PDB file of C-alpha atoms in Angstrom:
ATOM      1  CA  UNK P   1       5.530   7.589 -44.036  1.00  0.00           C
ATOM      2  CA  UNK P   2       4.595   4.898 -41.880  1.00  0.00           C
ATOM      3  CA  UNK P   3       6.787   4.333 -38.528  1.00  0.00           C
ATOM      4  CA  UNK P   4       6.402   1.387 -36.485  1.00  0.00           C
ATOM      5  CA  UNK P   5       7.873   0.862 -32.972  1.00  0.00           C
ATOM      6  CA  UNK P   6       8.647  -2.755 -31.591  1.00  0.00           C
ATOM      7  CA  UNK P   7       7.412  -3.433 -28.221  1.00  0.00           C
ATOM      8  CA  UNK P   8      10.392  -5.741 -27.166  1.00  0.00           C
ATOM      9  CA  UNK P   9       8.554  -7.124 -23.889  1.00  0.00           C
ATOM     10  CA  UNK P  10       5.604  -8.268 -26.103  1.00  0.00           C
ATOM     11  CA  UNK P  11       7.929  -9.731 -28.938  1.00  0.00           C
ATOM     12  CA  UNK P  12       9.532 -12.016 -26.091  1.00  0.00           C
ATOM     13  CA  UNK P  13       6.246 -13.122 -24.765  1.00  0.00           C
ATOM     14  CA  UNK P  14       4.989 -13.924 -28.426  1.00  0.00           C
ATOM     15  CA  UNK P  15       7.927 -16.214 -28.805  1.00  0.00           C
ATOM     16  CA  UNK P  16       7.294 -18.377 -25.775  1.00  0.00           C
ATOM     17  CA  UNK P  17       5.955 -21.981 -26.406  1.00  0.00           C
ATOM     18  CA  UNK P  18       3.064 -21.685 -24.546  1.00  0.00           C
ATOM     19  CA  UNK P  19       1.930 -19.075 -21.765  1.00  0.00           C
ATOM     20  CA  UNK P  20      -0.390 -18.901 -18.888  1.00  0.00           C
ATOM     21  CA  UNK P  21      -1.722 -15.530 -17.777  1.00  0.00           C
ATOM     22  CA  UNK P  22      -2.896 -14.685 -14.217  1.00  0.00           C
ATOM     23  CA  UNK P  23      -4.860 -11.138 -13.954  1.00  0.00           C
ATOM     24  CA  UNK P  24      -5.205  -9.989 -10.523  1.00  0.00           C
ATOM     25  CA  UNK P  25      -7.659  -7.194  -9.641  1.00  0.00           C
ATOM     26  CA  UNK P  26      -9.658  -8.711 -12.473  1.00  0.00           C
ATOM     27  CA  UNK P  27     -12.498  -6.523 -12.356  1.00  0.00           C
ATOM     28  CA  UNK P  28     -10.561  -3.997 -14.107  1.00  0.00           C
ATOM     29  CA  UNK P  29     -10.427  -6.215 -17.342  1.00  0.00           C
ATOM     30  CA  UNK P  30     -14.157  -5.275 -17.625  1.00  0.00           C
ATOM     31  CA  UNK P  31     -13.462  -1.830 -18.150  1.00  0.00           C
ATOM     32  CA  UNK P  32     -14.006   1.183 -16.030  1.00  0.00           C
ATOM     33  CA  UNK P  33     -17.988   1.422 -16.443  1.00  0.00           C
ATOM     34  CA  UNK P  34     -18.475  -2.088 -15.282  1.00  0.00           C
ATOM     35  CA  UNK P  35     -22.415  -2.413 -15.231  1.00  0.00           C
ATOM     36  CA  UNK P  36     -22.134  -1.184 -19.112  1.00  0.00           C
ATOM     37  CA  UNK P  37     -19.705  -3.540 -19.941  1.00  0.00           C
ATOM     38  CA  UNK P  38     -21.168  -6.262 -18.270  1.00  0.00           C
ATOM     39  CA  UNK P  39     -24.488  -5.624 -20.129  1.00  0.00           C
ATOM     40  CA  UNK P  40     -23.586  -4.863 -23.525  1.00  0.00           C
ATOM     41  CA  UNK P  41     -20.226  -6.706 -23.779  1.00  0.00           C
ATOM     42  CA  UNK P  42     -19.490  -3.971 -26.341  1.00  0.00           C
ATOM     43  CA  UNK P  43     -16.332  -2.569 -24.812  1.00  0.00           C
ATOM     44  CA  UNK P  44     -12.861  -3.531 -24.245  1.00  0.00           C
ATOM     45  CA  UNK P  45      -9.976  -2.234 -21.894  1.00  0.00           C
ATOM     46  CA  UNK P  46      -6.252  -1.950 -22.883  1.00  0.00           C
ATOM     47  CA  UNK P  47      -5.665  -4.946 -20.699  1.00  0.00           C
ATOM     48  CA  UNK P  48      -8.162  -6.962 -22.339  1.00  0.00           C
ATOM     49  CA  UNK P  49      -6.639  -6.197 -25.723  1.00  0.00           C
ATOM     50  CA  UNK P  50      -3.324  -6.716 -24.586  1.00  0.00           C
ATOM     51  CA  UNK P  51      -4.308 -10.236 -23.935  1.00  0.00           C
ATOM     52  CA  UNK P  52      -6.349 -10.874 -26.903  1.00  0.00           C
ATOM     53  CA  UNK P  53      -3.494  -9.668 -28.802  1.00  0.00           C
ATOM     54  CA  UNK P  54      -0.983 -12.039 -27.165  1.00  0.00           C
ATOM     55  CA  UNK P  55      -3.264 -14.755 -27.708  1.00  0.00           C
ATOM     56  CA  UNK P  56      -3.557 -14.039 -31.492  1.00  0.00           C
ATOM     57  CA  UNK P  57       0.268 -13.560 -32.050  1.00  0.00           C
ATOM     58  CA  UNK P  58       0.633 -16.946 -30.232  1.00  0.00           C
ATOM     59  CA  UNK P  59      -1.646 -18.837 -32.312  1.00  0.00           C
ATOM     60  CA  UNK P  60       0.266 -17.574 -35.670  1.00  0.00           C
ATOM     61  CA  UNK P  61       3.449 -19.045 -34.416  1.00  0.00           C
ATOM     62  CA  UNK P  62       1.878 -22.266 -33.562  1.00  0.00           C
ATOM     63  CA  UNK P  63       1.859 -21.640 -29.673  1.00  0.00           C
ATOM     64  CA  UNK P  64      -0.908 -20.586 -27.428  1.00  0.00           C
ATOM     65  CA  UNK P  65      -2.426 -19.077 -24.453  1.00  0.00           C
ATOM     66  CA  UNK P  66      -2.804 -22.319 -22.232  1.00  0.00           C
ATOM     67  CA  UNK P  67      -5.246 -20.893 -19.991  1.00  0.00           C
ATOM     68  CA  UNK P  68      -6.284 -17.145 -18.506  1.00  0.00           C
ATOM     69  CA  UNK P  69      -7.316 -17.117 -14.650  1.00  0.00           C
ATOM     70  CA  UNK P  70      -8.966 -13.767 -13.296  1.00  0.00           C
ATOM     71  CA  UNK P  71      -8.662 -13.201  -9.601  1.00  0.00           C
ATOM     72  CA  UNK P  72     -10.615 -10.508  -7.652  1.00  0.00           C
ATOM     73  CA  UNK P  73     -12.073  -9.688  -3.991  1.00  0.00           C
ATOM     74  CA  UNK P  74     -14.745  -7.915  -5.810  1.00  0.00           C
ATOM     75  CA  UNK P  75     -16.379 -10.512  -8.249  1.00  0.00           C
ATOM     76  CA  UNK P  76     -19.403  -8.537  -8.902  1.00  0.00           C
ATOM     77  CA  UNK P  77     -21.316  -5.273 -10.113  1.00  0.00           C
ATOM     78  CA  UNK P  78     -24.655  -4.133  -8.895  1.00  0.00           C
ATOM     79  CA  UNK P  79     -25.085  -7.500  -7.060  1.00  0.00           C
ATOM     80  CA  UNK P  80     -24.638  -9.524 -10.301  1.00  0.00           C
ATOM     81  CA  UNK P  81     -21.428 -11.815 -10.667  1.00  0.00           C
ATOM     82  CA  UNK P  82     -18.766 -10.796 -13.253  1.00  0.00           C
ATOM     83  CA  UNK P  83     -18.015 -13.606 -15.857  1.00  0.00           C
ATOM     84  CA  UNK P  84     -14.783 -15.692 -15.821  1.00  0.00           C
ATOM     85  CA  UNK P  85     -13.542 -14.582 -12.168  1.00  0.00           C
ATOM     86  CA  UNK P  86     -11.940 -16.865  -9.688  1.00  0.00           C
ATOM     87  CA  UNK P  87     -13.896 -15.796  -6.477  1.00  0.00           C
ATOM     88  CA  UNK P  88     -14.913 -19.177  -4.449  1.00  0.00           C
ATOM     89  CA  UNK P  89     -12.298 -18.833  -2.021  1.00  0.00           C
ATOM     90  CA  UNK P  90     -14.288 -16.549   0.423  1.00  0.00           C
ATOM     91  CA  UNK P  91     -13.141 -13.961   3.176  1.00  0.00           C
ATOM     92  CA  UNK P  92     -14.399 -16.203   5.956  1.00  0.00           C
ATOM     93  CA  UNK P  93     -12.608 -19.418   4.797  1.00  0.00           C
ATOM     94  CA  UNK P  94      -9.485 -17.335   4.455  1.00  0.00           C
ATOM     95  CA  UNK P  95      -9.863 -15.946   8.126  1.00  0.00           C
ATOM     96  CA  UNK P  96     -10.461 -19.424   9.291  1.00  0.00           C
ATOM     97  CA  UNK P  97      -7.059 -20.888   7.971  1.00  0.00           C
ATOM     98  CA  UNK P  98      -5.124 -17.955   9.110  1.00  0.00           C
ATOM     99  CA  UNK P  99      -4.282 -16.280   5.777  1.00  0.00           C
ATOM    100  CA  UNK P 100      -6.190 -13.155   6.957  1.00  0.00           C
ATOM    101  CA  UNK P 101      -6.644 -11.387  10.417  1.00  0.00           C
ATOM    102  CA  UNK P 102      -9.715 -12.269  12.378  1.00  0.00           C
ATOM    103  CA  UNK P 103     -12.120  -9.038  12.308  1.00  0.00           C
ATOM    104  CA  UNK P 104     -14.277  -7.696  14.799  1.00  0.00           C
ATOM    105  CA  UNK P 105     -16.851  -5.233  13.270  1.00  0.00           C
ATOM    106  CA  UNK P 106     -18.882  -2.505  15.047  1.00  0.00           C
ATOM    107  CA  UNK P 107     -21.439  -0.507  13.806  1.00  0.00           C
ATOM    108  CA  UNK P 108     -22.638   3.157  14.569  1.00  0.00           C
ATOM    109  CA  UNK P 109     -25.330   5.133  13.456  1.00  0.00           C
ATOM    110  CA  UNK P 110     -25.331   8.882  12.348  1.00  0.00           C
ATOM    111  CA  UNK P 111     -21.512   9.134  13.153  1.00  0.00           C
ATOM    112  CA  UNK P 112     -21.577  12.673  11.682  1.00  0.00           C
ATOM    113  CA  UNK P 113     -24.016  13.801  14.291  1.00  0.00           C
ATOM    114  CA  UNK P 114     -21.640  12.154  16.958  1.00  0.00           C
ATOM    115  CA  UNK P 115     -18.204  12.651  15.580  1.00  0.00           C
ATOM    116  CA  UNK P 116     -16.513  12.708  18.698  1.00  0.00           C
ATOM    117  CA  UNK P 117     -18.298   9.723  20.288  1.00  0.00           C
ATOM    118  CA  UNK P 118     -17.172   7.873  17.142  1.00  0.00           C
ATOM    119  CA  UNK P 119     -13.933   9.006  17.440  1.00  0.00           C
ATOM    120  CA  UNK P 120     -13.849   8.214  21.197  1.00  0.00           C
ATOM    121  CA  UNK P 121     -14.671   4.841  20.845  1.00  0.00           C
ATOM    122  CA  UNK P 122     -12.971   3.707  18.049  1.00  0.00           C
ATOM    123  CA  UNK P 123      -9.599   5.178  18.982  1.00  0.00           C
ATOM    124  CA  UNK P 124      -9.880   4.032  22.842  1.00  0.00           C
ATOM    125  CA  UNK P 125     -10.988   0.206  21.427  1.00  0.00           C
ATOM    126  CA  UNK P 126      -7.967   0.273  19.175  1.00  0.00           C
ATOM    127  CA  UNK P 127      -5.302   1.593  21.540  1.00  0.00           C
ATOM    128  CA  UNK P 128      -6.638  -0.992  24.364  1.00  0.00           C
ATOM    129  CA  UNK P 129      -6.078  -3.707  21.993  1.00  0.00           C
ATOM    130  CA  UNK P 130      -2.836  -2.565  20.199  1.00  0.00           C
ATOM    131  CA  UNK P 131      -1.357   0.490  21.466  1.00  0.00           C
ATOM    132  CA  UNK P 132       2.306   0.929  20.890  1.00  0.00           C
ATOM    133  CA  UNK P 133       2.775  -2.979  20.848  1.00  0.00           C
ATOM    134  CA  UNK P 134       4.913  -3.194  17.702  1.00  0.00           C
ATOM    135  CA  UNK P 135       4.409  -6.273  15.359  1.00  0.00           C
ATOM    136  CA  UNK P 136       7.426  -7.605  13.509  1.00  0.00           C
ATOM    137  CA  UNK P 137       8.846  -4.271  14.445  1.00  0.00           C
ATOM    138  CA  UNK P 138       6.241  -2.087  13.192  1.00  0.00           C
ATOM    139  CA  UNK P 139       3.710   0.333  15.025  1.00  0.00           C
ATOM    140  CA  UNK P 140      -0.121  -0.762  14.795  1.00  0.00           C
ATOM    141  CA  UNK P 141      -2.068   1.499  12.250  1.00  0.00           C
ATOM    142  CA  UNK P 142      -5.453   2.733  12.304  1.00  0.00           C
ATOM    143  CA  UNK P 143      -7.051   4.025   8.917  1.00  0.00           C
ATOM    144  CA  UNK P 144     -10.103   6.799   9.193  1.00  0.00           C
ATOM    145  CA  UNK P 145     -11.879   7.143   5.712  1.00  0.00           C
ATOM    146  CA  UNK P 146     -13.969  10.216   5.357  1.00  0.00           C
ATOM    147  CA  UNK P 147     -16.043  11.018   2.425  1.00  0.00           C
ATOM    148  CA  UNK P 148     -14.795  14.350   1.691  1.00  0.00           C
ATOM    149  CA  UNK P 149     -11.609  16.520   2.137  1.00  0.00           C
ATOM    150  CA  UNK P 150     -13.696  19.375   4.063  1.00  0.00           C
ATOM    151  CA  UNK P 151     -14.629  16.668   6.433  1.00  0.00           C
ATOM    152  CA  UNK P 152     -11.728  15.158   6.848  1.00  0.00           C
ATOM    153  CA  UNK P 153      -9.905  18.223   7.691  1.00  0.00           C
ATOM    154  CA  UNK P 154     -12.964  20.376   9.778  1.00  0.00           C
ATOM    155  CA  UNK P 155     -14.521  17.430  11.321  1.00  0.00           C
ATOM    156  CA  UNK P 156     -12.643  14.234  11.587  1.00  0.00           C
ATOM    157  CA  UNK P 157      -9.030  15.562  12.404  1.00  0.00           C
ATOM    158  CA  UNK P 158      -9.856  17.937  15.166  1.00  0.00           C
ATOM    159  CA  UNK P 159     -11.726  15.265  16.725  1.00  0.00           C
ATOM    160  CA  UNK P 160      -9.038  12.550  16.452  1.00  0.00           C
ATOM    161  CA  UNK P 161      -6.636  15.135  17.857  1.00  0.00           C
ATOM    162  CA  UNK P 162      -8.757  15.772  20.999  1.00  0.00           C
ATOM    163  CA  UNK P 163      -9.079  12.080  21.595  1.00  0.00           C
ATOM    164  CA  UNK P 164      -5.212  11.481  21.416  1.00  0.00           C
ATOM    165  CA  UNK P 165      -4.464  14.458  23.623  1.00  0.00           C
ATOM    166  CA  UNK P 166      -6.770  12.800  26.297  1.00  0.00           C
ATOM    167  CA  UNK P 167      -5.008   9.523  25.914  1.00  0.00           C
ATOM    168  CA  UNK P 168      -1.474  11.283  25.914  1.00  0.00           C
ATOM    169  CA  UNK P 169      -0.514  10.407  22.446  1.00  0.00           C
ATOM    170  CA  UNK P 170       1.139  12.430  20.249  1.00  0.00           C
ATOM    171  CA  UNK P 171      -0.739  14.123  17.557  1.00  0.00           C
ATOM    172  CA  UNK P 172       2.540  13.791  15.233  1.00  0.00           C
ATOM    173  CA  UNK P 173       1.504  10.252  14.748  1.00  0.00           C
ATOM    174  CA  UNK P 174      -1.609  11.342  12.634  1.00  0.00           C
ATOM    175  CA  UNK P 175      -0.966  11.277   8.719  1.00  0.00           C
ATOM    176  CA  UNK P 176      -3.319  12.969   6.275  1.00  0.00           C
ATOM    177  CA  UNK P 177      -3.377  11.684   2.545  1.00  0.00           C
ATOM    178  CA  UNK P 178      -6.492  13.168   0.755  1.00  0.00           C
ATOM    179  CA  UNK P 179      -4.930  14.037  -2.422  1.00  0.00           C
ATOM    180  CA  UNK P 180      -5.045  17.853  -1.949  1.00  0.00           C
ATOM    181  CA  UNK P 181      -1.745  19.242  -1.788  1.00  0.00           C
ATOM    182  CA  UNK P 182      -2.882  22.034   0.944  1.00  0.00           C
ATOM    183  CA  UNK P 183      -3.216  19.179   3.126  1.00  0.00           C
ATOM    184  CA  UNK P 184      -1.064  16.399   1.955  1.00  0.00           C
ATOM    185  CA  UNK P 185       2.792  17.319   1.255  1.00  0.00           C
ATOM    186  CA  UNK P 186       5.304  15.199  -0.526  1.00  0.00           C
ATOM    187  CA  UNK P 187       6.766  14.376   2.593  1.00  0.00           C
ATOM    188  CA  UNK P 188       3.316  13.011   3.647  1.00  0.00           C
ATOM    189  CA  UNK P 189       3.331  10.784   0.625  1.00  0.00           C
ATOM    190  CA  UNK P 190       6.758   9.341   1.334  1.00  0.00           C
ATOM    191  CA  UNK P 191       5.800   8.663   4.835  1.00  0.00           C
ATOM    192  CA  UNK P 192       2.197   7.087   3.683  1.00  0.00           C
ATOM    193  CA  UNK P 193       4.395   4.864   1.257  1.00  0.00           C
ATOM    194  CA  UNK P 194       6.778   3.554   4.079  1.00  0.00           C
ATOM    195  CA  UNK P 195       4.179   3.036   6.735  1.00  0.00           C
ATOM    196  CA  UNK P 196       4.538  -0.520   6.481  1.00  0.00           C
ATOM    197  CA  UNK P 197       8.216  -0.380   7.710  1.00  0.00           C
ATOM    198  CA  UNK P 198       9.812  -0.135  11.162  1.00  0.00           C
ATOM    199  CA  UNK P 199      10.796   3.185  10.929  1.00  0.00           C
ATOM    200  CA  UNK P 200       7.569   4.779  10.767  1.00  0.00           C
ATOM    201  CA  UNK P 201       6.002   6.462  13.573  1.00  0.00           C
ATOM    202  CA  UNK P 202       2.703   7.229  12.225  1.00  0.00           C
ATOM    203  CA  UNK P 203      -0.260   5.391  13.550  1.00  0.00           C
ATOM    204  CA  UNK P 204      -3.342   7.036  12.593  1.00  0.00           C
ATOM    205  CA  UNK P 205      -4.002   7.837   9.023  1.00  0.00           C
ATOM    206  CA  UNK P 206      -6.865   9.857   7.717  1.00  0.00           C
ATOM    207  CA  UNK P 207      -8.003   9.121   3.954  1.00  0.00           C
ATOM    208  CA  UNK P 208     -10.375  10.648   1.508  1.00  0.00           C
ATOM    209  CA  UNK P 209     -10.363   8.574  -2.032  1.00  0.00           C
ATOM    210  CA  UNK P 210      -7.153   6.955  -1.095  1.00  0.00           C
ATOM    211  CA  UNK P 211      -5.876   3.537   0.302  1.00  0.00           C
ATOM    212  CA  UNK P 212      -8.416   1.104  -0.715  1.00  0.00           C
ATOM    213  CA  UNK P 213      -7.750  -1.226  -3.759  1.00  0.00           C
ATOM    214  CA  UNK P 214      -4.058  -2.207  -4.002  1.00  0.00           C
ATOM    215  CA  UNK P 215      -2.835  -0.711  -0.632  1.00  0.00           C
ATOM    216  CA  UNK P 216      -1.131  -3.328   1.312  1.00  0.00           C
ATOM    217  CA  UNK P 217      -0.235  -2.472   4.682  1.00  0.00           C
ATOM    218  CA  UNK P 218       0.234  -5.540   6.827  1.00  0.00           C
ATOM    219  CA  UNK P 219       0.513  -3.277  10.146  1.00  0.00           C
ATOM    220  CA  UNK P 220      -2.941  -1.843   9.591  1.00  0.00           C
ATOM    221  CA  UNK P 221      -4.815  -3.079  12.440  1.00  0.00           C
ATOM    222  CA  UNK P 222      -8.317  -1.123  12.250  1.00  0.00           C
ATOM    223  CA  UNK P 223     -10.612   0.897   9.695  1.00  0.00           C
ATOM    224  CA  UNK P 224     -12.864   3.254  10.918  1.00  0.00           C
ATOM    225  CA  UNK P 225     -15.454   4.641   8.158  1.00  0.00           C
ATOM    226  CA  UNK P 226     -16.519   8.281   8.871  1.00  0.00           C
ATOM    227  CA  UNK P 227     -19.003   7.995   5.982  1.00  0.00           C
ATOM    228  CA  UNK P 228     -22.422   6.297   5.406  1.00  0.00           C
ATOM    229  CA  UNK P 229     -21.647   2.869   4.119  1.00  0.00           C
ATOM    230  CA  UNK P 230     -23.765   3.008   0.700  1.00  0.00           C
ATOM    231  CA  UNK P 231     -21.306   1.255  -1.578  1.00  0.00           C
ATOM    232  CA  UNK P 232     -20.560  -2.562  -0.512  1.00  0.00           C
ATOM    233  CA  UNK P 233     -17.624  -2.714  -2.916  1.00  0.00           C
ATOM    234  CA  UNK P 234     -16.213   0.231  -1.104  1.00  0.00           C
ATOM    235  CA  UNK P 235     -16.811  -1.336   2.309  1.00  0.00           C
ATOM    236  CA  UNK P 236     -15.167  -4.501   1.049  1.00  0.00           C
ATOM    237  CA  UNK P 237     -12.165  -2.919  -0.772  1.00  0.00           C
ATOM    238  CA  UNK P 238     -11.574  -0.508   2.208  1.00  0.00           C
ATOM    239  CA  UNK P 239     -11.908  -3.002   5.295  1.00  0.00           C
ATOM    240  CA  UNK P 240      -9.892  -5.796   3.573  1.00  0.00           C
ATOM    241  CA  UNK P 241      -6.904  -3.291   4.087  1.00  0.00           C
ATOM    242  CA  UNK P 242      -6.619  -4.158   7.960  1.00  0.00           C
ATOM    243  CA  UNK P 243      -7.232  -7.841   7.193  1.00  0.00           C
ATOM    244  CA  UNK P 244      -3.671  -8.608   5.807  1.00  0.00           C
ATOM    245  CA  UNK P 245      -2.029 -11.370   7.657  1.00  0.00           C
ATOM    246  CA  UNK P 246       0.962 -10.300   9.943  1.00  0.00           C
TER     247      UNK P 246
END
């Protein structure tokens, strides 16, 4: 026996007279292994299949997909542009037009050998610039990206705590989100999800493999990378988190 389950949402979409599709973070349309997909064009993702199926079913009912616009802030893989994505509106233009915060980049070398210096300089600069000056009622935040849980817990957090104590800032303002229940509780996750609110009292966020793509925290004003910046995509995704206009 064959049993079919109807998808009500899909059924409603294919009854439309015409449809325009906008895809955000469109590089995911090209699959998890972007390089292979770009070169071979032999694989599809569930999103791409869905779009194709909608278009095919609309055509059967004498309707059509008017257009499909793919948007992404990372339109390349291994320095090769992805096809069919909208990317021409650059970060500089968005900053100049006031859609994003202005950015001040600072570069360090051998930060793992100078953990305390790195934390001292970055935290002191952030505190002088932002401190406890609330914006839209929210405390300004600073995110630290570490490359491993061990580094985050054994090296980075103690160094951050030392600097906060020196500045007479409560270490309770630290929040750790590393994807490990030993260090990140359910309460911590709830705190992370409500960072961009007036009730949040956290300011220094330690992250490992979190808080990159899709994290929208407008009260984030600084990003510190406690890692070697090998991936340009990672650098772009992580630093963009603190550029959201407020």
